[in-house]
Amino acid sequence: MARLILLLFITLPIAEIAIFIEAGNLIGFWATLSVVVLTAIIGTALLRQQGMSALRRAEAALRRHKLPVEEVATGICLLVAGALLLTPGFLTDLIGFALLVSPFRHFLGVLVFRHFVNSGRTSIWMGGTRGDDHSSGNDPSCDAGPAPVIDGEFHEVNNSSANKNKSTHSIHDARR
């Protein structure tokens, strides 16, 4: 992975310079410069819109008491897209705009997820805790659905003999 990043840092600027030279020869210097500035402006506007949308979806997931994993992954892709769109260059703009497309982000997320799972450096827990026997997902009782609701009453009991400022709480089962 480190070699791939090093290779990108070396080859990407060289490719961008070559494309700038060819675009300048083809459409002229000012047109090339205008296209680069225009893509940065359009990319920033799209990034702002999609970033706010991802933030709202993450907040909604948190309100539903769910981890916003997909929303965080989307946010990371949008952050990278923003950095690439603000970097002058046609290849970086192409990659940045691709990261703004939701199906491409999903495809990329699947590839990254598979890479981490296949590398053996990732553990996936399907509920429970690490020491819990039910966390493996092999126990059929884990799929039994939601736990039963127990109706009860709550009474506050003051403990005057120990300390008048402290109180204990007890829950009485209403079925008795």
Coordinates of C-alpha atoms in Angstrom, one line a residue:
M1 CA 0.0 0.0 0.0
A2 CA 2.9 2.4 0.8
R3 CA 4.4 1.6 -2.6
L4 CA 1.2 2.4 -4.3
I5 CA 0.9 5.8 -2.6
L6 CA 4.5 6.6 -3.4
L7 CA 3.9 5.6 -7.0
L8 CA 0.9 7.9 -7.2
F9 CA 2.8 10.8 -5.7
I10 CA 5.4 10.4 -8.3
T11 CA 3.4 9.6 -11.4
L12 CA 0.3 11.8 -10.8
P13 CA 2.1 15.2 -11.0
I14 CA 4.0 14.1 -14.1
A15 CA 0.8 13.0 -15.8
E16 CA -0.9 16.3 -14.8
I17 CA 1.9 18.3 -16.2
A18 CA 1.8 16.4 -19.5
I19 CA -2.0 16.8 -19.7
F20 CA -1.7 20.6 -18.9
I21 CA 0.9 21.0 -21.7
E22 CA -1.3 19.1 -24.2
A23 CA -4.5 20.9 -23.2
G24 CA -2.6 24.2 -23.5
N25 CA -1.5 23.4 -27.0
L26 CA -5.0 22.2 -28.0
I27 CA -7.3 24.9 -26.5
G28 CA -4.8 27.6 -25.4
F29 CA -3.4 28.7 -22.0
W30 CA -6.3 30.9 -20.9
A31 CA -9.0 28.3 -21.8
T32 CA -7.0 25.6 -19.9
L33 CA -6.7 27.8 -16.9
S34 CA -10.4 28.7 -17.0
V35 CA -11.4 25.0 -17.2
V36 CA -9.2 24.3 -14.1
V37 CA -10.7 27.2 -12.1
L38 CA -14.3 26.3 -13.3
T39 CA -14.0 22.7 -12.2
A40 CA -12.7 23.8 -8.8
I41 CA -15.7 26.1 -8.4
I42 CA -18.3 23.6 -9.5
G43 CA -16.7 20.8 -7.5
T44 CA -16.7 23.0 -4.3
A45 CA -20.5 23.7 -4.8
L46 CA -21.3 20.1 -5.3
L47 CA -19.1 19.1 -2.4
R48 CA -20.9 21.5 -0.1
Q49 CA -24.3 20.2 -1.1
Q50 CA -23.4 16.5 -0.8
G51 CA -21.5 17.1 2.4
M52 CA -24.5 18.7 4.1
S53 CA -26.7 15.9 2.9
A54 CA -24.3 13.3 4.3
L55 CA -24.2 15.1 7.6
R56 CA -28.0 15.2 7.9
R57 CA -28.1 11.4 7.1
A58 CA -25.5 10.8 9.8
E59 CA -27.5 12.8 12.4
A60 CA -30.6 10.9 11.4
A61 CA -28.8 7.5 11.9
L62 CA -27.6 8.6 15.3
R63 CA -31.1 9.6 16.3
R64 CA -32.2 6.1 15.4
H65 CA -29.4 4.8 17.6
K66 CA -27.5 3.3 14.6
L67 CA -23.9 3.7 13.8
P68 CA -23.5 6.0 10.7
V69 CA -20.9 3.8 9.1
E70 CA -22.0 4.4 5.5
E71 CA -22.4 8.1 6.2
V72 CA -18.9 8.3 7.6
A73 CA -17.5 6.5 4.6
T74 CA -19.4 8.9 2.4
G75 CA -17.9 11.8 4.3
I76 CA -14.4 10.5 3.9
C77 CA -14.9 10.1 0.2
L78 CA -16.3 13.6 0.0
L79 CA -13.3 14.9 1.9
V80 CA -10.9 13.3 -0.5
A81 CA -13.1 14.5 -3.5
G82 CA -12.9 18.1 -2.1
A83 CA -9.1 17.9 -1.8
L84 CA -8.8 16.5 -5.3
L85 CA -11.1 19.1 -6.8
L86 CA -9.2 21.9 -5.2
T87 CA -5.9 20.5 -6.5
P88 CA -5.2 21.9 -10.0
G89 CA -5.3 19.2 -12.6
F90 CA -7.5 17.3 -15.0
L91 CA -6.8 13.8 -13.5
T92 CA -7.4 15.0 -10.0
D93 CA -10.6 16.6 -11.1
L94 CA -11.7 13.4 -12.8
I95 CA -11.1 11.4 -9.7
G96 CA -12.7 14.0 -7.5
F97 CA -15.9 14.2 -9.6
A98 CA -16.0 10.4 -9.7
L99 CA -16.0 10.4 -5.9
L100 CA -19.0 12.7 -5.9
V101 CA -21.0 10.0 -7.8
S102 CA -22.8 7.9 -5.2
P103 CA -22.7 4.5 -7.1
F104 CA -19.0 4.9 -7.6
R105 CA -18.5 5.6 -3.9
H106 CA -20.5 2.5 -3.1
F107 CA -18.4 0.4 -5.5
L108 CA -15.2 1.8 -4.0
G109 CA -16.5 1.1 -0.5
V110 CA -17.2 -2.5 -1.4
L111 CA -13.7 -2.8 -2.8
V112 CA -12.1 -1.3 0.3
F113 CA -14.2 -3.5 2.6
R114 CA -13.3 -6.7 0.7
H115 CA -9.6 -5.7 0.8
F116 CA -9.7 -5.3 4.6
V117 CA -11.6 -8.5 5.1
N118 CA -9.3 -10.5 2.8
S119 CA -6.2 -9.1 4.4
G120 CA -7.1 -10.7 7.7
R121 CA -6.6 -7.6 9.7
T122 CA -10.3 -7.0 10.3
S123 CA -12.8 -8.5 12.7
I124 CA -16.5 -8.3 12.2
W125 CA -18.7 -8.6 15.3
M126 CA -22.4 -9.2 14.8
G127 CA -23.6 -7.8 18.2
G128 CA -22.8 -8.6 21.7
T129 CA -19.3 -8.0 23.2
R130 CA -16.0 -9.6 22.6
G131 CA -16.3 -12.0 25.5
D132 CA -19.9 -12.8 24.8
D133 CA -20.6 -16.3 23.5
H134 CA -23.5 -15.0 21.4
S135 CA -21.4 -12.5 19.4
S136 CA -20.3 -15.1 16.8
G137 CA -23.8 -15.1 15.2
N138 CA -24.0 -18.9 15.4
D139 CA -26.4 -19.0 18.3
P140 CA -30.0 -19.3 17.0
S141 CA -31.3 -17.6 20.1
C142 CA -29.7 -14.3 18.8
D143 CA -32.2 -14.2 16.0
A144 CA -35.2 -14.6 18.3
G145 CA -36.3 -11.0 17.7
P146 CA -36.7 -8.3 20.3
A147 CA -36.7 -9.1 24.0
P148 CA -40.1 -9.2 25.7
V149 CA -41.4 -6.0 27.2
I150 CA -42.1 -6.3 31.0
D151 CA -44.7 -3.9 32.3
G152 CA -43.8 -2.5 35.7
E153 CA -44.2 0.3 38.1
F154 CA -41.5 2.6 39.4
H155 CA -41.6 3.8 43.0
E156 CA -39.0 6.0 44.7
V157 CA -38.2 4.9 48.2
N158 CA -36.5 7.3 50.6
N159 CA -34.0 5.8 52.9
S160 CA -34.3 8.0 56.0
S161 CA -32.1 5.9 58.3
A162 CA -28.9 6.1 56.2
N163 CA -29.0 9.5 54.6
K164 CA -31.9 11.8 53.9
N165 CA -30.3 13.3 50.8
K166 CA -29.8 9.9 49.1
S167 CA -32.6 7.9 47.7
T168 CA -32.8 4.4 46.3
H169 CA -35.0 3.2 43.4
S170 CA -36.8 0.0 43.2
I171 CA -38.8 -1.5 40.4
H172 CA -41.7 -3.7 41.2
D173 CA -43.0 -6.2 38.6
A174 CA -46.6 -5.4 37.8
R175 CA -47.3 -9.1 36.9
R176 CA -47.3 -10.1 40.6

